[in-house]
Coordinates of C-alpha atoms and ligand atoms in Angstrom, one line a residue:
M20 CA 141.6 157.5 -67.7
S21 CA 143.2 154.1 -67.8
E22 CA 146.5 153.7 -66.1
L23 CA 149.3 152.7 -68.4
S24 CA 150.5 149.4 -67.2
E25 CA 154.2 148.8 -66.8
P26 CA 155.6 146.6 -69.6
L27 CA 156.1 143.2 -68.4
P28 CA 159.8 142.3 -68.0
T29 CA 160.8 139.9 -70.7
P30 CA 161.8 136.6 -69.2
P31 CA 165.4 135.6 -69.5
P32 CA 166.0 133.4 -72.5
E33 CA 165.8 129.8 -71.5
A34 CA 169.2 128.1 -71.5
P35 CA 169.3 125.5 -74.2
P36 CA 169.1 122.0 -72.8
P37 CA 172.5 120.4 -72.5
P38 CA 173.2 118.2 -75.6
A39 CA 172.1 114.6 -75.1
P40 CA 175.0 112.3 -74.6
Q41 CA 175.8 110.6 -77.9
P42 CA 175.5 106.8 -77.6
E43 CA 178.8 105.0 -78.2
P44 CA 178.8 103.7 -81.8
E45 CA 178.2 100.0 -82.0
I46 CA 181.4 98.3 -83.2
I47 CA 180.5 95.6 -85.8
L48 CA 184.0 94.6 -86.7
R49 CA 187.3 95.1 -84.9
T50 CA 190.7 93.6 -85.6
Q51 CA 193.7 93.7 -83.3
G52 CA 197.2 93.2 -84.4
L53 CA 196.1 91.4 -87.6
T54 CA 199.2 90.1 -89.3
R55 CA 199.9 87.8 -92.2
A56 CA 203.2 87.2 -94.1
F57 CA 203.9 85.3 -97.3
H58 CA 207.4 84.0 -97.0
D59 CA 209.4 87.2 -96.2
V60 CA 206.7 89.6 -97.3
K61 CA 204.6 91.0 -94.4
A62 CA 201.5 91.6 -96.5
V63 CA 199.5 92.8 -93.4
N64 CA 201.4 94.0 -90.4
G65 CA 199.6 94.6 -87.1
V66 CA 196.4 96.1 -88.4
D67 CA 193.7 97.4 -86.0
L68 CA 190.5 98.1 -87.9
E69 CA 187.3 99.4 -86.3
L70 CA 184.0 99.5 -88.2
R71 CA 180.9 101.0 -86.7
R72 CA 177.4 99.8 -87.5
G73 CA 175.8 101.7 -90.4
E74 CA 178.9 103.2 -91.9
V75 CA 180.6 102.8 -95.2
Y76 CA 184.3 102.3 -94.5
G77 CA 186.6 103.0 -97.4
F78 CA 189.8 100.9 -97.2
L79 CA 192.3 102.8 -99.3
G80 CA 195.7 101.5 -100.4
R81 CA 198.0 101.2 -103.5
N82 CA 198.4 98.0 -105.4
G83 CA 200.1 95.5 -103.1
A84 CA 199.3 97.5 -99.9
G85 CA 197.7 94.4 -98.3
K86 CA 194.0 95.2 -98.8
T87 CA 193.0 91.9 -100.3
T88 CA 195.0 89.9 -97.8
T89 CA 193.2 91.8 -95.0
L90 CA 189.8 91.2 -96.5
R91 CA 190.5 87.5 -97.1
M92 CA 191.4 87.1 -93.4
L93 CA 188.1 88.8 -92.5
M94 CA 186.3 86.3 -94.7
G95 CA 188.0 83.3 -93.2
I96 CA 189.7 82.4 -96.5
L97 CA 193.2 83.1 -95.0
R98 CA 194.3 82.4 -91.5
P99 CA 196.1 85.3 -89.7
D100 CA 199.6 84.5 -88.4
T101 CA 198.7 86.6 -85.3
G102 CA 196.0 88.9 -84.2
D103 CA 192.3 88.7 -83.4
I104 CA 189.1 89.4 -85.2
E105 CA 185.9 90.5 -83.3
L106 CA 182.8 90.2 -85.5
M107 CA 179.5 91.5 -84.1
G108 CA 180.9 91.1 -80.6
Q109 CA 182.3 87.6 -81.0
R110 CA 186.0 87.3 -80.8
V111 CA 187.5 84.6 -83.1
R112 CA 190.9 83.7 -84.4
R113 CA 189.6 82.6 -87.7
V114 CA 186.2 83.5 -89.2
G115 CA 184.1 80.3 -89.6
E116 CA 181.0 79.2 -91.4
A117 CA 178.6 80.5 -88.7
Q118 CA 180.0 84.1 -89.0
K119 CA 180.2 83.9 -92.8
R120 CA 176.4 83.8 -92.9
H121 CA 176.4 87.4 -91.7
L122 CA 178.8 88.6 -94.3
G123 CA 178.3 89.5 -97.9
Y124 CA 181.5 89.2 -99.9
V125 CA 182.4 90.4 -103.4
S126 CA 185.9 89.4 -104.3
Q127 CA 188.1 90.8 -107.1
E128 CA 187.5 87.8 -109.2
Q129 CA 184.0 86.4 -109.5
V130 CA 184.1 82.7 -109.9
F131 CA 180.7 81.0 -110.6
Y132 CA 179.5 77.7 -112.0
P133 CA 180.0 78.6 -115.6
W134 CA 176.9 76.7 -116.9
M135 CA 174.5 78.4 -114.5
T136 CA 172.5 81.5 -115.4
A137 CA 172.1 84.5 -113.0
L138 CA 168.6 83.2 -112.0
E139 CA 170.0 79.7 -111.4
L140 CA 172.9 81.0 -109.4
G141 CA 170.4 83.1 -107.3
R142 CA 168.3 79.9 -106.6
F143 CA 171.5 78.0 -105.7
V144 CA 172.9 80.7 -103.4
S145 CA 169.5 81.3 -101.7
G146 CA 169.7 77.8 -100.2
F147 CA 172.6 78.9 -98.0
Y148 CA 170.9 82.0 -96.6
P149 CA 167.7 82.1 -94.5
H150 CA 167.2 85.8 -95.2
W151 CA 167.5 85.6 -98.9
D152 CA 165.3 88.2 -100.6
D153 CA 164.4 87.1 -104.1
A154 CA 162.5 90.2 -105.0
R155 CA 165.6 92.2 -104.2
F156 CA 167.8 89.9 -106.2
Q157 CA 165.5 90.3 -109.3
H158 CA 165.5 94.1 -108.8
L159 CA 169.2 94.3 -108.5
L160 CA 169.7 92.3 -111.7
H161 CA 167.4 94.7 -113.4
V162 CA 169.0 97.9 -112.1
L163 CA 172.5 96.6 -112.7
D164 CA 171.5 95.4 -116.2
V165 CA 172.6 91.8 -115.7
P166 CA 171.0 89.4 -118.2
K167 CA 169.0 86.8 -116.2
D168 CA 169.1 83.9 -118.6
R169 CA 172.6 83.9 -120.0
K170 CA 175.2 81.4 -118.7
S171 CA 177.6 83.1 -116.3
A172 CA 180.6 81.9 -118.5
Q173 CA 179.2 84.1 -121.3
L174 CA 179.1 87.3 -119.2
S175 CA 181.8 90.0 -119.4
G176 CA 184.1 90.6 -116.4
G177 CA 182.2 93.8 -115.4
T178 CA 178.8 92.1 -115.6
R179 CA 180.1 89.1 -113.5
M180 CA 181.2 91.7 -110.9
K181 CA 177.7 93.1 -110.9
L182 CA 176.1 89.7 -110.6
G183 CA 178.5 89.0 -107.6
L184 CA 177.3 92.2 -106.1
A185 CA 173.6 91.4 -106.6
L186 CA 174.2 87.9 -105.0
A187 CA 176.0 89.5 -102.0
L188 CA 173.4 92.1 -101.4
S189 CA 170.3 89.9 -101.7
H190 CA 170.8 87.9 -98.5
R191 CA 170.8 91.2 -96.6
P192 CA 174.0 90.6 -94.6
P193 CA 174.7 93.1 -91.8
L194 CA 178.3 93.5 -93.0
L195 CA 179.4 93.7 -96.7
I196 CA 183.0 93.1 -97.6
L197 CA 183.7 94.4 -101.0
D198 CA 187.2 94.0 -102.6
E199 CA 187.6 96.7 -105.2
P200 CA 184.1 96.1 -106.4
T201 CA 184.1 98.9 -109.0
A202 CA 187.3 97.7 -110.7
G203 CA 186.3 96.8 -114.2
L204 CA 182.9 98.6 -114.1
D205 CA 182.1 101.2 -116.7
P206 CA 181.2 104.7 -115.5
V207 CA 177.5 104.1 -115.6
A208 CA 177.7 100.8 -113.7
R209 CA 180.2 102.4 -111.3
R210 CA 177.7 105.1 -110.5
E211 CA 174.8 102.6 -110.1
F212 CA 177.0 100.6 -107.8
L213 CA 177.9 103.5 -105.6
D214 CA 174.2 104.7 -105.4
I215 CA 173.1 101.2 -104.5
L216 CA 175.7 100.9 -101.8
R217 CA 174.8 104.2 -100.3
D218 CA 171.1 103.5 -100.4
Q219 CA 171.5 100.0 -99.0
V220 CA 173.5 101.3 -96.0
R221 CA 171.2 104.1 -95.3
R222 CA 167.9 102.2 -95.6
E223 CA 168.9 98.9 -94.1
G224 CA 171.5 100.1 -91.6
Q225 CA 174.0 97.7 -93.1
T226 CA 177.8 98.3 -92.7
A227 CA 180.1 98.1 -95.7
L228 CA 183.9 97.8 -95.9
F229 CA 185.1 98.4 -99.4
S230 CA 188.6 98.5 -100.7
S231 CA 189.7 100.8 -103.5
H232 CA 192.6 102.8 -104.7
L233 CA 190.3 105.4 -106.2
V234 CA 190.2 108.3 -103.8
G235 CA 187.3 110.1 -105.5
E236 CA 184.8 107.2 -105.1
V237 CA 185.8 106.7 -101.5
E238 CA 185.4 110.4 -100.8
E239 CA 181.9 110.2 -102.4
V240 CA 180.5 107.4 -100.2
A241 CA 182.7 106.7 -97.2
H242 CA 181.9 107.9 -93.7
R243 CA 185.3 106.9 -92.4
I244 CA 188.4 105.5 -94.1
G245 CA 191.5 103.5 -93.4
I246 CA 194.7 104.1 -95.3
L247 CA 196.9 101.0 -95.6
H248 CA 200.5 101.3 -96.8
E249 CA 202.9 98.4 -97.0
G250 CA 200.7 96.3 -94.7
R251 CA 200.3 99.0 -92.0
L252 CA 197.3 101.1 -91.2
R253 CA 198.6 104.6 -91.4
F254 CA 195.4 106.4 -90.7
Q255 CA 191.9 105.5 -89.6
G256 CA 189.1 108.1 -89.0
S257 CA 186.7 110.4 -90.7
L258 CA 187.5 112.3 -93.9
D259 CA 186.9 115.6 -92.2
T260 CA 189.5 114.7 -89.5
L261 CA 191.9 113.8 -92.2
R262 CA 191.4 117.0 -94.2
Q263 CA 191.7 119.2 -91.0
S264 CA 194.7 117.4 -89.7
V265 CA 197.2 117.1 -92.5
R266 CA 199.2 120.0 -93.8
R267 CA 202.1 120.3 -96.2
M268 CA 204.9 122.8 -95.4
R269 CA 208.1 124.0 -96.8
V270 CA 211.1 124.4 -94.6
M271 CA 214.6 125.7 -95.3
E272 CA 217.0 122.9 -94.9
S273 CA 216.0 120.3 -92.4
A274 CA 213.0 119.3 -90.3
P275 CA 213.0 120.3 -86.6
E276 CA 214.2 117.5 -84.5
P277 CA 212.3 116.3 -82.7
L278 CA 209.0 117.4 -84.3
P279 CA 206.8 119.6 -82.1
P280 CA 204.5 117.7 -79.7
G281 CA 201.5 116.1 -81.4
L282 CA 202.8 116.4 -84.9
S283 CA 203.8 113.3 -86.8
L284 CA 205.5 112.9 -90.1
V285 CA 203.5 111.6 -93.1
R286 CA 206.1 112.3 -95.8
R287 CA 209.3 114.2 -96.4
E288 CA 210.4 115.3 -99.8
R289 CA 213.5 117.2 -101.0
L290 CA 212.4 119.9 -103.5
P291 CA 214.4 120.8 -106.6
D292 CA 215.5 124.1 -104.9
G293 CA 217.1 122.2 -102.0
H294 CA 214.3 123.1 -99.6
L295 CA 212.3 120.4 -97.8
A296 CA 208.6 119.7 -98.1
L297 CA 207.0 118.0 -95.1
V298 CA 203.6 116.6 -94.8
L299 CA 202.6 116.4 -91.2
F300 CA 199.6 115.1 -89.2
G301 CA 198.3 116.9 -86.1
T302 CA 195.0 117.7 -84.6
P303 CA 193.9 121.4 -84.9
G304 CA 194.9 121.9 -81.3
D305 CA 198.4 120.5 -82.0
W306 CA 198.7 122.9 -84.9
A307 CA 197.5 125.9 -82.8
N308 CA 200.1 125.2 -80.1
S309 CA 202.9 124.4 -82.4
P310 CA 205.9 126.8 -82.3
F311 CA 206.9 125.5 -85.7
A312 CA 207.3 128.4 -88.2
P313 CA 207.7 127.0 -91.7
E314 CA 208.0 129.2 -94.8
T315 CA 204.7 128.2 -96.2
V316 CA 201.8 126.0 -95.0
E317 CA 199.0 124.5 -97.1
T318 CA 196.1 122.2 -96.7
L319 CA 195.8 119.4 -99.2
S320 CA 193.0 117.7 -101.2
L321 CA 192.1 114.2 -100.2
E322 CA 193.9 112.9 -103.3
N323 CA 197.1 114.6 -102.3
I324 CA 196.8 113.4 -98.7
F325 CA 196.4 109.9 -99.9
L326 CA 199.4 110.3 -102.2
A327 CA 201.5 111.5 -99.2
Y328 CA 200.5 108.5 -97.1
A329 CA 201.0 106.0 -99.9
R330 CA 204.4 107.1 -101.2
R331 CA 207.7 106.6 -99.5
S332 CA 209.6 109.6 -98.2
D333 CA 212.3 110.2 -100.7
E334 CA 214.9 110.5 -98.0
S335 CA 215.1 109.2 -94.5
Ligands
ATP410 N1 199.3 84.1 -102.0 C1 200.3 85.0 -102.0 N2 201.6 84.5 -102.0 C2 202.6 85.3 -101.9 N3 202.5 86.7 -101.8 C3 201.3 87.2 -101.8 C4 200.1 86.4 -101.8 N4 199.0 87.2 -101.8 C5 199.5 88.4 -101.6 N5 200.8 88.5 -101.6 C6 201.7 89.7 -101.5 O1 201.2 90.4 -100.4 C7 201.3 91.8 -100.6 C8 199.9 92.4 -100.5 O2 199.0 91.9 -101.5 P1 197.5 92.2 -101.6 O3 196.9 91.4 -102.7 O4 196.9 92.0 -100.2 O5 197.5 93.8 -101.9 P2 196.3 94.7 -102.4 O6 196.4 96.0 -101.6 O7 195.0 94.0 -102.4 O8 196.7 95.0 -103.9 P3 195.8 95.3 -105.2 O9 195.2 96.7 -105.1 O10 196.9 95.2 -106.3 O11 194.8 94.2 -105.3 C9 201.8 91.9 -102.0 O12 203.2 92.1 -101.9 C10 201.6 90.6 -102.7 O13 202.5 90.3 -103.7

């Protein structure tokens, strides 16, 4: 008779290995205190941007918020009054020709030599960029439906925008700066543009900074966003952080003074019934520790968060 053997003790489950430390994201563009005024209008007021390699950064702001002025300073078209720009590790006061070779730029208005066709413009522009990829240019003209042989003066505004985009993408710049690139595009072209942008960033590891006032399209493609309002950067971070951090609440008569630690006011609005609606920003930890007991609390859609940041409080 064979002896029944004792069941072997099951070994304790192996502890999972500690998570590998995440490498610090590589900063491809940083600005510090970027400021520019036009007469008495402070178009850009102390802006600190930070773009990480390989991300799409959505630069959101209403008309007149200062987006174009910021992007023009990044392109060396405008000189900042004060502040610094650090591009790919190199700190400069004003972006010069050497840095511009690493940048692809699509401005709001596309100005080309009017007598040149798309193909001729491609040949012309290719001379400035050692990494020009003509096969890519031809491909982009095809996907974006830009006629190759028609003079640029005869193209519609939207098609000129698409041509500008194809020119900017074809020299494979590490950083793309796009100023409201989808303005004036029809829904099909807008979709194609967003797909190309996403694909380009994912496959080539490029970084893109694109300005917009359309929350939906930024939500679709951006990894992180900056919200600019009256020249000031009011938020910078991931969409998830923004969604988790902002809440709207209704309080009886007045806001607690001072606000509980960690919470900051985004917008205050007097409701028709005399109560007050407050939109506040705070990390989940700040909310958990807050003694604040409003009547109601709600989270907001990104669209409504943007509206809260981009509208003035209706009372101080
Ligand atoms: N060349 C200029 N001369 C005077 N004021 C200017 C000039 N350029 C911009 N501004 C002012 O600076 C502020 C910011 O303008 P900017 O064009 O940067 O805003 P924006 O966010 O790009 O707006 P939009 O979405 O309408 O393009 C506005 O008040 C604008 O009138």
